[in-house]
Amino acid sequence: MINSIKDIARAAGVSHSTVSRALSDSPLVSADTKVRIRRLAREMGYSPDARARSLVKGRTCTVGVVVTSIADPLIAEVVQGVEATACTHDYNVLLASSRLEPAHAMAAVEMFRSNRVDAVIVISSQVSAFYLDAIGHIGVPVVLVNGHSLRPNGRMLSVSVDNEQGGYMATRHLLELGHRRIAYIQGLVGRSPCADRMRGYLGALREAGCERDPDLIVQGTGRAQGGERALMSLRDLPDPPTAVFCYNDMTAIGVLQAGRRAGLAVPRDLAVVGFDDIPFASYVSPALTTVAQPKAELGREAMEMALRVLAGEEVADRTLQGQLVIRESSAC
Amino acid sequence: MINSIKDIARAAGVSHSTVSRALSDSPLVSADTKVRIRRLAREMGYSPDARARSLVKGRTCTVGVVVTSIADPLIAEVVQGVEATACTHDYNVLLASSRLEPAHAMAAVEMFRSNRVDAVIVISSQVSAFYLDAIGHIGVPVVLVNGHSLRPNGRMLSVSVDNEQGGYMATRHLLELGHRRIAYIQGLVGRSPCADRMRGYLGALREAGCERDPDLIVQGTGRAQGGERALMSLRDLPDPPTAVFCYNDMTAIGVLQAGRRAGLAVPRDLAVVGFDDIPFASYVSPALTTVAQPKAELGREAMEMALRVLAGEEVADRTLQGQLVIRESSAC
DNA sequence: TTGTAAGCGTTATCAT
DNA sequence: ATGATAACGCTTACAA
């Protein structure tokens, strides 16, 4: 058992409120009793009980973070950003994983409520509307990272990478390299980041006076295998693309693999650009050109937005710019 | 504000203790008042306050998890295992990252103490003895995942992959492929997992009657660049190795990169085996042969060991077997 | 400057 | 079967 303020009070021969005041550096306690109590507290291994304190203070200084999977490299780096920022503001991070199961997601919400977290941060693009609705009723500020742009609930904020601008940059880069037949391999359908990136892609094509060919927009899954399959189908086209912009890096890595198997030289025969800049993008061969998401910054921003809402400030949604990282898969 | 048990009591016209009993399904309350109260609780959006409950119950049902970096793919998967297991046992996960900074590590320990976590799980091999000592004095069960084998404190348990056996399997595999000059690229010096893997490597060589050449054991860093440099120096040897066993996958990936740059064909000119089986091991080209760590299982086991200690059981350290995953980088 | 007492939301021990 | 009361460890009026 850890000593409480009462134990210290007894040892110091004062009341427990004096101890409380001394430890919180209140001016209402004399200098020497203050040092005496503090030394005693240190010697007795005192540690303030955050629960008891939060009970009376009305806040837990804890933020709940839900992820679909922490093993996702993109999400992991965002969590890292959240954690680092929480730490500097003396906030704790309560973690929960939804594993894409609505039941787990609901359980996470209830767990956060029971623990009276001050705010919730949702890191995932795979949030169902149903779940989002439940999370919106939690009664504390909610910040969505890279979530849907539609916000059914007023209390819900969001911070995202600029998907459209990212798609635009990627496509623009390929156009500048001289490519005219540029494919887009989608992620999971119906999700807004995928559609936004495509909008950027289409915008760049339009701007370049490049004709839009529906055959060049194919379905992926957001994972490597989806990229592999997509590339196969693109190669079967009468007039295959010379470049491909992928919804994300994993898709691009699948494309790289399928290309290698098919004897395609990247970037000579096919230029490839991804999205996210997951750590491994720079390690695959050829190293992947990609639109880097400001992962740590997304996490930091999410945490800071939550803090700002808690401080009573008026906070608006944010969208952060991605950055085109040119590597070998699109080098000229 | 969330309704408390008292609010429900008032609405139901009973005392708050009756509400408490009804909600915890005590037999000491009549069936109809029970349903009445429960319905009311649901309607009023009641959520039990975990802090208040923990204060009187004496446990928080929360486990503190410290990692060096959650962005580390190996660690992330272990955390996932911990979280999943915690979830099934109705335990919460409080996350902290040490970022290899002793100050952060100490802050994490203090944070865990203040929040009165029931147990602590340390996921990292990079724990300094100093920090380990501090964490040992936290007064709750501590489980080290892939940590030092030396345990300065009696309250500290550990679960690790069998590093020696892993090193043995990897080397044995290369020997069976006909290699005689097999190098070992170390990780960071002085850390026990690295030494253990080397012991397995040496054991396999000895068993095969293969002469041990000190030149073939070189220094790495545990990261890709270390692998690159190490391979360069190995290639400068008068009699270079035909195969290399790397401390971990990142090192092996560096070797793959350097090999490609040097025009080496893997596995024909050089066979490469890694350790860990991080997700990307299967995506690099050639796909990496490696000793897979049972990542989720390590996390699960760590959590279950903590739970068992809390249940008063006698718990012993565990070491889990890795599994050799043969891929292209060592195919014959 | 210090002590007393109330209260945060629970559970648990008494009575009734 | 239910209610009153104490307790968990803390902060904070309110007294002294």
XYZ file of C-alpha atoms in Angstrom, chain A:
332
model
C 0.000 0.000 0.000
C 1.105 3.500 -0.778
C 1.063 6.056 2.012
C -1.763 8.564 1.891
C -1.747 12.194 2.958
C -3.200 11.059 6.265
C -0.190 8.865 6.909
C 2.081 11.793 6.241
C -0.079 14.066 8.376
C 0.235 11.650 11.253
C 3.994 11.394 10.827
C 4.351 15.156 10.592
C 1.971 15.901 13.439
C -0.253 18.111 11.310
C -3.666 17.746 9.737
C -4.087 16.092 6.387
C -5.263 19.319 4.799
C -2.013 20.985 5.719
C -0.239 18.164 3.958
C -2.456 18.580 0.926
C -1.702 22.280 0.857
C 2.004 21.805 1.352
C 2.229 19.319 -1.491
C 0.270 21.516 -3.859
C 2.529 24.427 -2.927
C -0.246 26.509 -1.454
C 0.813 29.908 -0.081
C -1.342 29.155 2.949
C 1.323 27.096 4.624
C 4.518 28.252 6.300
C 7.795 27.745 4.501
C 9.375 25.435 7.017
C 6.417 23.103 7.511
C 6.250 22.980 3.759
C 9.804 21.697 3.376
C 9.370 19.386 6.346
C 6.239 17.810 4.900
C 7.719 17.539 1.458
C 10.807 15.785 2.698
C 8.648 13.431 4.704
C 6.489 12.731 1.677
C 9.539 11.890 -0.368
C 10.962 9.668 2.333
C 7.691 7.851 2.765
C 7.395 7.238 -0.939
C 4.211 9.208 -1.242
C 2.427 9.263 -4.569
C -0.745 11.304 -4.958
C -3.776 9.236 -5.843
C -4.872 10.447 -9.255
C -8.282 8.839 -8.888
C -9.130 10.525 -5.625
C -7.880 13.810 -6.940
C -9.815 13.512 -10.175
C -12.943 12.701 -8.229
C -12.920 16.061 -6.521
C -11.263 18.044 -9.280
C -13.764 16.903 -11.854
C -11.241 15.877 -14.460
C -9.022 12.874 -14.941
C -6.327 14.405 -17.122
C -6.732 11.322 -19.248
C -7.538 11.052 -22.899
C -8.994 7.931 -24.442
C -7.445 6.864 -27.714
C -9.236 4.377 -29.952
C -7.477 2.787 -32.869
C -8.533 0.076 -35.246
C -5.178 -1.593 -34.826
C -2.013 -0.383 -33.158
C -0.045 -2.657 -35.429
C -0.907 -0.397 -38.339
C 2.301 1.569 -38.933
C 0.468 4.737 -39.858
C -1.748 4.646 -36.810
C 1.139 3.739 -34.538
C 2.986 6.907 -35.449
C -0.087 9.031 -34.889
C -0.541 7.445 -31.466
C 3.080 8.249 -30.772
C 2.361 11.888 -31.540
C -0.677 11.872 -29.289
C 1.223 10.236 -26.458
C 4.164 12.625 -26.662
C 1.899 15.655 -26.577
C -0.268 14.227 -23.822
C 2.881 13.605 -21.827
C 4.126 17.175 -22.096
C 0.743 18.382 -20.876
C 0.648 15.884 -18.016
C -2.120 13.937 -19.599
C -2.480 10.191 -19.575
C -3.375 7.985 -22.519
C -5.913 5.232 -22.128
C -5.697 2.970 -25.147
C -8.348 0.825 -26.759
C -8.396 -1.097 -29.968
C -11.556 -1.690 -31.937
C -10.107 -4.322 -34.247
C -12.774 -3.254 -36.728
C -15.374 -5.005 -34.579
C -18.334 -2.775 -33.728
C -18.712 -4.627 -30.441
C -15.182 -3.760 -29.411
C -15.652 -0.197 -30.476
C -18.747 0.105 -28.326
C -16.975 -1.498 -25.409
C -14.172 1.027 -25.801
C -16.639 3.894 -25.665
C -18.233 2.546 -22.512
C -14.812 1.950 -20.978
C -13.832 5.541 -21.683
C -17.039 6.799 -20.158
C -16.600 4.724 -17.040
C -13.093 6.009 -16.629
C -14.338 9.551 -17.161
C -11.721 10.450 -19.735
C -11.615 14.170 -20.448
C -11.563 13.661 -24.204
C -11.486 10.989 -26.856
C -9.265 10.742 -29.913
C -10.273 8.384 -32.681
C -7.486 7.332 -34.992
C -8.825 5.470 -37.941
C -10.506 6.004 -41.208
C -12.506 2.840 -40.819
C -15.114 4.216 -38.458
C -18.644 3.206 -39.138
C -21.290 5.853 -38.867
C -23.048 3.865 -36.188
C -20.005 3.755 -33.985
C -19.263 7.394 -34.651
C -22.723 8.239 -33.432
C -22.194 6.341 -30.195
C -18.887 8.023 -29.623
C -20.448 11.375 -30.256
C -22.794 10.879 -27.328
C -20.019 10.304 -24.877
C -20.342 13.854 -23.629
C -16.717 14.878 -23.913
C -14.794 16.453 -26.787
C -14.018 13.979 -29.555
C -11.297 14.492 -32.127
C -11.241 12.381 -35.260
C -7.900 11.843 -36.950
C -8.189 11.205 -40.660
C -11.828 10.382 -40.203
C -14.836 11.057 -42.277
C -15.307 14.627 -43.226
C -18.984 14.396 -42.453
C -19.665 15.135 -38.844
C -23.019 13.983 -37.556
C -22.360 15.548 -34.190
C -21.464 19.079 -33.285
C -19.122 18.148 -30.467
C -16.882 16.264 -32.853
C -13.745 17.803 -34.289
C -11.499 16.435 -36.940
C -7.949 16.799 -38.118
C -6.891 15.224 -41.384
C -4.233 15.285 -43.975
C -5.278 17.157 -47.083
C -6.157 14.127 -49.140
C -7.209 16.010 -52.214
C -4.075 18.119 -52.284
C -2.022 14.964 -51.749
C -3.677 13.236 -54.669
C -3.105 16.326 -56.717
C 0.604 16.506 -55.866
C 1.191 12.857 -56.622
C -0.536 13.033 -59.982
C 1.036 16.346 -60.864
C 4.437 14.829 -60.191
C 3.745 11.976 -62.585
C 2.433 14.378 -65.220
C 5.579 16.453 -64.949
C 7.569 13.304 -65.551
C 5.792 13.139 -68.906
C 3.247 10.464 -68.097
C -0.147 10.802 -69.753
C -1.761 7.505 -68.936
C -1.867 7.523 -65.194
C -3.966 5.029 -63.287
C -5.487 5.395 -59.829
C -5.846 2.336 -57.667
C -8.498 2.990 -55.061
C -8.665 1.872 -51.480
C -11.852 0.584 -49.949
C -14.821 2.126 -51.714
C -17.132 4.634 -50.205
C -14.631 6.033 -47.766
C -13.984 9.685 -47.991
C -10.149 9.740 -47.946
C -10.144 7.518 -51.009
C -12.608 9.726 -52.829
C -10.717 12.872 -51.826
C -7.425 11.548 -53.154
C -9.141 10.642 -56.361
C -10.544 14.128 -56.643
C -7.017 15.498 -56.454
C -5.921 12.990 -59.060
C -8.731 13.985 -61.401
C -8.075 17.666 -60.811
C -4.449 17.340 -61.803
C -5.361 15.400 -64.917
C -7.956 17.952 -65.904
C -5.589 20.820 -65.303
C -3.026 19.160 -67.554
C -5.616 18.682 -70.257
C -5.216 14.979 -69.874
C -8.222 12.994 -70.938
C -9.932 11.033 -68.181
C -10.117 7.339 -68.882
C -12.495 5.394 -66.605
C -10.563 2.212 -67.333
C -7.609 3.665 -65.468
C -9.484 3.933 -62.208
C -9.549 0.519 -60.621
C -10.471 -1.030 -57.341
C -7.983 -1.944 -54.609
C -8.326 -2.921 -50.984
C -5.854 -0.679 -49.241
C -3.605 -3.677 -48.816
C -0.800 -5.196 -50.845
C -2.836 -7.916 -52.440
C -5.337 -5.401 -53.710
C -2.499 -3.566 -55.402
C -1.212 -6.746 -56.993
C -4.571 -7.644 -58.434
C -5.215 -4.126 -59.591
C -1.953 -3.996 -61.491
C -2.709 -7.276 -63.242
C -6.016 -5.948 -64.465
C -4.407 -2.697 -65.589
C -1.820 -4.622 -67.585
C -4.602 -6.422 -69.389
C -5.855 -3.161 -70.782
C -5.388 -2.577 -74.525
C -3.448 0.558 -73.679
C -1.924 0.045 -70.205
C -0.886 2.965 -68.018
C 2.744 4.043 -67.728
C 2.255 5.298 -64.209
C 0.045 4.519 -61.264
C -0.969 6.493 -58.236
C -2.038 4.279 -55.367
C -4.466 4.983 -52.564
C -1.780 4.103 -50.040
C 1.720 2.693 -49.640
C 0.610 -0.862 -48.996
C -1.270 -0.839 -52.277
C 1.817 0.571 -53.987
C 3.979 -2.133 -52.469
C 1.616 -4.719 -53.901
C 1.979 -3.037 -57.268
C 5.764 -3.162 -56.938
C 5.608 -6.862 -56.180
C 3.273 -7.675 -59.049
C 5.372 -5.538 -61.354
C 8.519 -7.383 -60.418
C 6.858 -10.710 -61.011
C 5.631 -9.496 -64.377
C 9.133 -8.427 -65.340
C 8.294 -4.745 -65.318
C 11.127 -2.357 -64.512
C 10.049 0.343 -62.086
C 10.231 3.244 -62.769
C 11.298 2.754 -66.396
C 8.286 0.714 -67.499
C 5.979 1.878 -64.775
C 6.195 4.747 -62.330
C 4.565 4.173 -58.947
C 3.490 6.649 -56.310
C 1.952 5.798 -52.966
C 0.382 7.673 -50.072
C 1.170 7.746 -46.313
C 4.947 7.304 -46.243
C 4.899 4.421 -43.852
C 8.395 3.631 -42.539
C 8.932 0.879 -45.046
C 8.246 3.003 -48.077
C 11.900 3.980 -48.056
C 13.102 0.403 -47.653
C 11.297 -1.355 -50.456
C 13.113 -1.627 -53.731
C 12.828 0.548 -55.644
C 12.218 2.971 -52.778
C 8.704 4.298 -52.991
C 7.768 7.801 -54.010
C 4.850 8.791 -51.835
C 2.803 11.542 -50.277
C 3.961 11.681 -46.680
C 1.306 12.182 -44.053
C 2.427 14.357 -41.150
C 1.773 11.489 -38.780
C 3.241 12.752 -35.537
C 1.830 16.167 -36.255
C -1.649 14.731 -36.774
C -1.376 13.138 -33.359
C -0.009 16.257 -31.756
C -2.645 18.430 -33.337
C -5.433 16.085 -32.269
C -4.253 16.190 -28.673
C -3.805 19.936 -28.704
C -7.219 20.478 -30.200
C -8.747 18.368 -27.461
C -6.850 20.369 -24.858
C -8.000 23.615 -26.396
C -11.634 22.538 -26.330
C -11.231 21.568 -22.688
C -9.791 24.995 -22.020
C -13.020 26.446 -23.347
C -11.563 27.775 -26.554
C -13.401 27.764 -29.822
C -11.681 25.214 -32.032
C -12.085 24.595 -35.741
C -11.297 21.551 -37.813
C -7.799 21.382 -39.213
C -6.381 19.881 -42.329
C -2.639 19.431 -42.559
C -0.633 19.358 -45.737
C 1.067 16.186 -46.881
C 4.451 16.281 -48.536
C 5.551 14.641 -51.726
C 8.620 12.505 -51.091
C 10.296 11.600 -54.344
C 12.189 8.334 -54.311
C 13.212 5.741 -56.862
C 9.841 4.383 -57.922
C 9.154 7.515 -59.928
C 12.652 8.853 -60.616
C 13.313 9.772 -64.207
